[in-house]
Coordinates of C-alpha atoms and ligand atoms in Angstrom, one line a residue:
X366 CA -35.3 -184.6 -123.4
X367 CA -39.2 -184.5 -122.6
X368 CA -39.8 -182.8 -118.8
X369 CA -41.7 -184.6 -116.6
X370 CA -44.2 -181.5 -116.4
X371 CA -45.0 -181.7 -119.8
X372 CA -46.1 -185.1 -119.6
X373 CA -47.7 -184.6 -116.9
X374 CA -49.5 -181.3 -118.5
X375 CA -50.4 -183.5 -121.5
X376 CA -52.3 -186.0 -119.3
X377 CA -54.0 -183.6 -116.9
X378 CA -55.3 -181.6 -120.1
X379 CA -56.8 -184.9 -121.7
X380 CA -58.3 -185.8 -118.4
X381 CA -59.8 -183.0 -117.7
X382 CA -62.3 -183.3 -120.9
X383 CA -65.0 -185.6 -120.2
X384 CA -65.2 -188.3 -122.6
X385 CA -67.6 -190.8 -120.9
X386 CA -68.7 -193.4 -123.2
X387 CA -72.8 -194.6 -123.7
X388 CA -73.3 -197.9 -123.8
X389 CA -77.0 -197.1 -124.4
X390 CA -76.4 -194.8 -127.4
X391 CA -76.3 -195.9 -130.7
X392 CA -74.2 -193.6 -132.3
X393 CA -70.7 -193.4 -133.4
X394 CA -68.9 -192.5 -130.8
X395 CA -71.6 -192.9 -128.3
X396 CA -71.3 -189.4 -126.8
X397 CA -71.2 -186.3 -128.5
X398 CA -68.4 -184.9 -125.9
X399 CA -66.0 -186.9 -127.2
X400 CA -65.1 -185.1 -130.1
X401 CA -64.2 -182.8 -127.8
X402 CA -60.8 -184.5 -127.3
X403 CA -60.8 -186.6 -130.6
X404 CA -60.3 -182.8 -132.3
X405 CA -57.6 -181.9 -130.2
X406 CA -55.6 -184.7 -130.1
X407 CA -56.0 -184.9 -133.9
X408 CA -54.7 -181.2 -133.8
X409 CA -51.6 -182.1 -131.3
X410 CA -50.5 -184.7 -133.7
X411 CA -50.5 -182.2 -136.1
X412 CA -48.8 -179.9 -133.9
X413 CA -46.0 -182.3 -132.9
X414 CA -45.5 -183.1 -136.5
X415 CA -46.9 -186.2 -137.4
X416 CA -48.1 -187.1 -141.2
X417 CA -51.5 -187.9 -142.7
X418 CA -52.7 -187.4 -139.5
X419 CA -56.7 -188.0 -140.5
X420 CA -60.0 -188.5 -138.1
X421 CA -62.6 -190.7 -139.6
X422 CA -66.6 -189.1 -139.6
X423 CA -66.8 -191.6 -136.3
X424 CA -63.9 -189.9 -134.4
X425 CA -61.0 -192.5 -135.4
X426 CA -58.1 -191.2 -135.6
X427 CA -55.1 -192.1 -137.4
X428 CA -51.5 -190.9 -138.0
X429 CA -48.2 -191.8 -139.2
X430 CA -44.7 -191.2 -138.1
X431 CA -42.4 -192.3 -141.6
X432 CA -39.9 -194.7 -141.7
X433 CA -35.9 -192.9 -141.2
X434 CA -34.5 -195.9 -142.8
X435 CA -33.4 -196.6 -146.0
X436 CA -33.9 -200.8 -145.7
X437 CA -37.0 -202.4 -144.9
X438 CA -38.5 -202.5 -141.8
X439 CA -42.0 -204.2 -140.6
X440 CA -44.8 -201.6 -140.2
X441 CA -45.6 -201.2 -136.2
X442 CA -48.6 -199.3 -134.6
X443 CA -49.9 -198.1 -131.2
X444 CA -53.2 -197.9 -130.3
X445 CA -55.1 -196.1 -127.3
X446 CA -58.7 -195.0 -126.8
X447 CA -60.3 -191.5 -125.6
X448 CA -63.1 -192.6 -123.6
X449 CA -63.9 -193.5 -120.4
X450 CA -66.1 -195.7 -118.4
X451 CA -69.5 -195.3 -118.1
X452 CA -69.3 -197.2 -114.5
X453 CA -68.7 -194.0 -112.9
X454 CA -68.4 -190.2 -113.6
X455 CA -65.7 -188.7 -115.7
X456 CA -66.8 -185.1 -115.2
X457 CA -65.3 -182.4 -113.3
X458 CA -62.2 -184.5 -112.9
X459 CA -59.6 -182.5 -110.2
X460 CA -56.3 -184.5 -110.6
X461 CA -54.1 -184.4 -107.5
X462 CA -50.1 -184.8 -108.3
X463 CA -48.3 -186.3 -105.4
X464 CA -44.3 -186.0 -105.9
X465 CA -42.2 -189.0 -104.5
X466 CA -44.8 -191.3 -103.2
X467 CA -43.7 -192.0 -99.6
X468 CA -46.1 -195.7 -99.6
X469 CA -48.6 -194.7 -97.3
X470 CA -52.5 -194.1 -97.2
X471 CA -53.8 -191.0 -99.3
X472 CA -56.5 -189.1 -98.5
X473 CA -58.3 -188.3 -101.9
X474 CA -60.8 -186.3 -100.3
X475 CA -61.0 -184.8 -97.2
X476 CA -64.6 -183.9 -97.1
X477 CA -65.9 -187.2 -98.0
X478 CA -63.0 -189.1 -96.1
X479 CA -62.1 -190.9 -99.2
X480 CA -58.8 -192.4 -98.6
X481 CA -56.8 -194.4 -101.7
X482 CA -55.0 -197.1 -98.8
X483 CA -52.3 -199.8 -99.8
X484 CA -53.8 -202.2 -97.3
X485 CA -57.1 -202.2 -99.8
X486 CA -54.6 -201.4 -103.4
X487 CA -51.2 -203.6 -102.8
X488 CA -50.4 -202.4 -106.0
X489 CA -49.5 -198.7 -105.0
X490 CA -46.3 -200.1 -102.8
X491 CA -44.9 -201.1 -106.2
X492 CA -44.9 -196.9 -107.2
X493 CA -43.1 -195.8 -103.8
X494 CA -40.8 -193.0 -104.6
X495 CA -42.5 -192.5 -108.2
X496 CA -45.4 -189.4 -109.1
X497 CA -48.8 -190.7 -108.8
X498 CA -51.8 -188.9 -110.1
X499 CA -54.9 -189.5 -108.3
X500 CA -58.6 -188.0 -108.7
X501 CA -60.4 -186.3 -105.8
X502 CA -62.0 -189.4 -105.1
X503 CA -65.1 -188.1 -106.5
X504 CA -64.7 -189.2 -110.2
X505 CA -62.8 -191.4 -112.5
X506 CA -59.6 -189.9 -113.7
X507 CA -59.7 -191.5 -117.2
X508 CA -56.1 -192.6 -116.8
X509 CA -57.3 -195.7 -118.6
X510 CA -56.4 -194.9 -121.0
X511 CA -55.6 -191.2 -121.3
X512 CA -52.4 -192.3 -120.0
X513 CA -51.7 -194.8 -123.4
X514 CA -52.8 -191.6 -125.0
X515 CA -50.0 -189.3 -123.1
X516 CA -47.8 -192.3 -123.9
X517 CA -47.8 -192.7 -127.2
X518 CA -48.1 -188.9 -128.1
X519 CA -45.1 -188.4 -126.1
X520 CA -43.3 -191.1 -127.6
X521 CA -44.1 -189.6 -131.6
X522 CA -42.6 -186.1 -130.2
X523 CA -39.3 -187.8 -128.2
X524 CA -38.7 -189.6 -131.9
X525 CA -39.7 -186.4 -133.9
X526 CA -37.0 -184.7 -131.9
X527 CA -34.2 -187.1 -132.1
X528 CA -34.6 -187.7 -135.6
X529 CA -30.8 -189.7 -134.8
X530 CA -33.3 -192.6 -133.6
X531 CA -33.7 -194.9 -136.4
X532 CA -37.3 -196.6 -136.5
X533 CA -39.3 -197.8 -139.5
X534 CA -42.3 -197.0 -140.0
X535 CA -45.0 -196.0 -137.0
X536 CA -48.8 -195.9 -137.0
X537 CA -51.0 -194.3 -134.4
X538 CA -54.8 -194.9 -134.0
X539 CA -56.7 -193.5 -131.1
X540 CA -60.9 -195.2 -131.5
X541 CA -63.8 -193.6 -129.2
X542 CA -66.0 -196.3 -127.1
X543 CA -63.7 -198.8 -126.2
X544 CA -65.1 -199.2 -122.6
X545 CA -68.3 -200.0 -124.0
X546 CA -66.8 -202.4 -126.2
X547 CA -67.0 -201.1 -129.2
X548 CA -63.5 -199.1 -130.0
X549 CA -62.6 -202.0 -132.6
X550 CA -65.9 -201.7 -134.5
X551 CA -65.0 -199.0 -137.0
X552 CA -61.6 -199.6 -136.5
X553 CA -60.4 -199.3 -140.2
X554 CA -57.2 -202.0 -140.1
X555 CA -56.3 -201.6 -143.7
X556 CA -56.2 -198.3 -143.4
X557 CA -54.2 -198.5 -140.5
X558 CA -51.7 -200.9 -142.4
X559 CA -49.6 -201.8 -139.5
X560 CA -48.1 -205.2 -139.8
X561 CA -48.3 -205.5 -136.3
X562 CA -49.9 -203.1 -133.3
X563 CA -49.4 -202.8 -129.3
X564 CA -52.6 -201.1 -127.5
X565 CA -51.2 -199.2 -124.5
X566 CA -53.2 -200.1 -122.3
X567 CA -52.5 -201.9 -119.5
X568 CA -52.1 -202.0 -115.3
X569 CA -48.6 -202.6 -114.2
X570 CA -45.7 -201.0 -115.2
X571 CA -43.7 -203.9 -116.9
X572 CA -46.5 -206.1 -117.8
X573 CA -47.0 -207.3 -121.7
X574 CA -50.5 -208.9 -122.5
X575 CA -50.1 -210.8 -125.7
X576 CA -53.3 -213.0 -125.8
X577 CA -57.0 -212.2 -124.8
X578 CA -60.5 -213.6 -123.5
X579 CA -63.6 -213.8 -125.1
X580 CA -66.0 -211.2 -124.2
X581 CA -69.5 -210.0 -124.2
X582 CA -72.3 -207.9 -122.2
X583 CA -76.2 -208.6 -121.3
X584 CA -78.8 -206.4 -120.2
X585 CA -81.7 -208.4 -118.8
X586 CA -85.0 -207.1 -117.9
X587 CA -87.6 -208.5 -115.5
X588 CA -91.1 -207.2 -116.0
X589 CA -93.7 -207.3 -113.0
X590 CA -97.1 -205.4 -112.4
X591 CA -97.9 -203.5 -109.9
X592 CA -101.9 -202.6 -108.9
X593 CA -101.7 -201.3 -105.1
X594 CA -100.2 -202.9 -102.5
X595 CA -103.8 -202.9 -100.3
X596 CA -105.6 -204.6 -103.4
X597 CA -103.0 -206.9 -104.9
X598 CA -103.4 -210.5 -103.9
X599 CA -102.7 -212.6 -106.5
X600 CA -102.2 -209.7 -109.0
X601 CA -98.9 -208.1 -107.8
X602 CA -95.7 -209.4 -109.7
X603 CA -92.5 -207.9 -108.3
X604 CA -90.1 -208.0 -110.6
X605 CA -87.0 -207.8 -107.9
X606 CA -87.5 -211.1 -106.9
X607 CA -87.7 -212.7 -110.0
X608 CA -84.3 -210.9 -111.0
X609 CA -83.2 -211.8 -107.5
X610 CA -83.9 -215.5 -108.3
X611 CA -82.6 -215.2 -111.6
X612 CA -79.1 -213.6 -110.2
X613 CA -79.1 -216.5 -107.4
X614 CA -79.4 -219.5 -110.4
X615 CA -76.3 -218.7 -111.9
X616 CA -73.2 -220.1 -110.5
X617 CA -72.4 -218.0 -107.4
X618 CA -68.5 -219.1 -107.5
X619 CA -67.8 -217.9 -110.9
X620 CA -67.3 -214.3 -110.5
X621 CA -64.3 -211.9 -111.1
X622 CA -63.8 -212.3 -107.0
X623 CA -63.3 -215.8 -107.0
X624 CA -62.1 -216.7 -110.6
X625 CA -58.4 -215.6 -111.5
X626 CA -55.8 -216.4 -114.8
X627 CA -58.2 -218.2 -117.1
X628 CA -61.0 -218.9 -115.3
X629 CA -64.3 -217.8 -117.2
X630 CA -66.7 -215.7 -115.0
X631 CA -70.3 -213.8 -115.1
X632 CA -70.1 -210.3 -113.6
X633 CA -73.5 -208.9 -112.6
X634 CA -72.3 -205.0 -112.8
X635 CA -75.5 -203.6 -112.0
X636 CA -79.3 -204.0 -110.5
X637 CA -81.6 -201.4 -111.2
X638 CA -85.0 -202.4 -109.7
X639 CA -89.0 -201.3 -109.1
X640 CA -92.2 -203.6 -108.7
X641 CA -92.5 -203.5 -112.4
X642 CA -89.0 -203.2 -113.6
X643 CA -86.0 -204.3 -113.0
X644 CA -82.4 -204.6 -114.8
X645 CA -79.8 -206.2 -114.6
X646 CA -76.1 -205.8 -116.2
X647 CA -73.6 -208.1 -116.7
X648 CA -70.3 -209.0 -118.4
X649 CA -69.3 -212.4 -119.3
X650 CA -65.8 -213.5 -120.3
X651 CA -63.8 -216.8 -121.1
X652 CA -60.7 -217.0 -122.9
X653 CA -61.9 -220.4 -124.0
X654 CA -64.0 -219.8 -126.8
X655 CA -66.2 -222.9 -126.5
X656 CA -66.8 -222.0 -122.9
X657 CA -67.6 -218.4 -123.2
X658 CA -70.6 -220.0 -126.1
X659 CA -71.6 -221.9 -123.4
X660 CA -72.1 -219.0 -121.1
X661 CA -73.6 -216.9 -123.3
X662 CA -76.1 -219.5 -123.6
X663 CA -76.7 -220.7 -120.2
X664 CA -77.4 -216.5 -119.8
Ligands
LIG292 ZN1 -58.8 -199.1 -121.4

């Protein structure tokens, strides 16, 4: 049997290293800090007693659990990744463990009054009675997907122990940059030689994805000129109002709030804006492949 604390002590010490990925960097992985974790979790395989456990010169790491079987059995592997999003901080993370969830409001922060509420997340009612681990409310907590991570890790050592489990053959990969779409890059799938492979990486407990949309990102920047306001009649370009009309000429109706199942949608993530700059974000996805061309065109 695994405790629950040592789960829990596996998660809290991957999410407590900052793995943030860059989407501007053009390195592999994107930030330097993730190797931080990539080393250790290529040393707890190790530890827990996995085989040809390797990490690639970009931080990929793979390891196999062999088959107890004498017949044949199909080849399966789980995948996770140890980065986290760039849309907010993933520093200094303070994890908060709350014992047998009682389906109320939490307050994450006192300070700042940042309270985690069912009425905004429905989705928390479904956990009532269970452990949750929350942040302070002041940074990510990298449970996406740190908590794949803790899952499948857990999973090799549960099977390493009860060696009276019979399984085939098991493959683990763990990729940097995911959230910044690039964890399948480098992704060496030969090597992996899974015949099959489930990422962990999901919302709801229960829930099995087993198809996926098209996706892409756009960075678009407006360029103005700026003189001084007292002299610029005719000479001033503010580049906010041409991203402004720009933002307004695509359609307003398909965006992740009003699109749902497979409905295609343009998300405008960020604006970063002066006179004579100004950037814009945005993700597109359609898991019609003919329809996500056309929005990547229309963009
Ligand atoms: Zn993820």
């Amino acid at each position: 049997m695994i405790k629950k604390q040592h789960i829990i002590d596996r998660f809290i010490s991957y999410v407590t290293i900052d793995t943030e990925s860059d989407p501007a960097s053009k390195t592999t992985p994107s930030t330097d800090k993730q190797w931080d974790l990539a080393k250790k979790l290529a040393k707890e395989l190790e530890d827990i007693g996995m085989s040809d456990v390797t990490i690639d010169d970009m931080a990929y790491i793979m390891a196999t659990l062999p088959s107890n079987v004498d017949h044949e059995v199909p080849t399966i592997g789980f995948i996770s990744h140890f980065d986290t999003s760039p849309d907010f901080t993933g520093a200094n993370v303070k994890p908060q463990v709350i014992n047998n969830y009682d389906g109320t409001d939490i307050l994450l922060n006192a300070e700042e009054n940042i309270i985690l509420s069912p009425d905004y997340f429905e989705d928390l009612l479904l956990y009532k009675g269970q452990t949750l681990i929350t942040t302070d409310g002041t940074t990510l907590l990298g449970a996406d997907d740190k908590a794949g991570i803790t899952e499948i890790v857990s999973a090799m050592e549960y099977l390493i122990q009860h060696p009276h489990i019979k399984h085939g053959t098991i493959k683990v990969g763990f990729t940097p940059d995911e959230e910044i779409g690039r964890g399948a890059h480098h992704f060496n799938v030969k090597k992996f030689g899974a015949d099959w492979a489930y990422t962990m990486d999901g919302s709801q407990i229960g829930e099995l994805e087993y198809e996926n949309f098209n996706a892409a990102s756009a960075t678009i920047s407006v360029k103005g000129k700026i003189v001084h306001p007292g002299y610029d009649k005719g000479k001033m370009v503010n580049s906010m109002y041409y991203a402004t009309d720009f933002i307004n000429a695509l359609p307003r109706l398909e965006t992740p709030e009003h699109t749902e199942d497979y409905q295609g949608f343009f998300h405008l993530s960020s604006v970063k804006g002066s006179v004579e700059e100004t950037v814009l974000n945005y993700i597109i996805r359609d898991h019609d492949a003919s329809k996500f061309e056309a929005r990547k065109s229309l963009l």
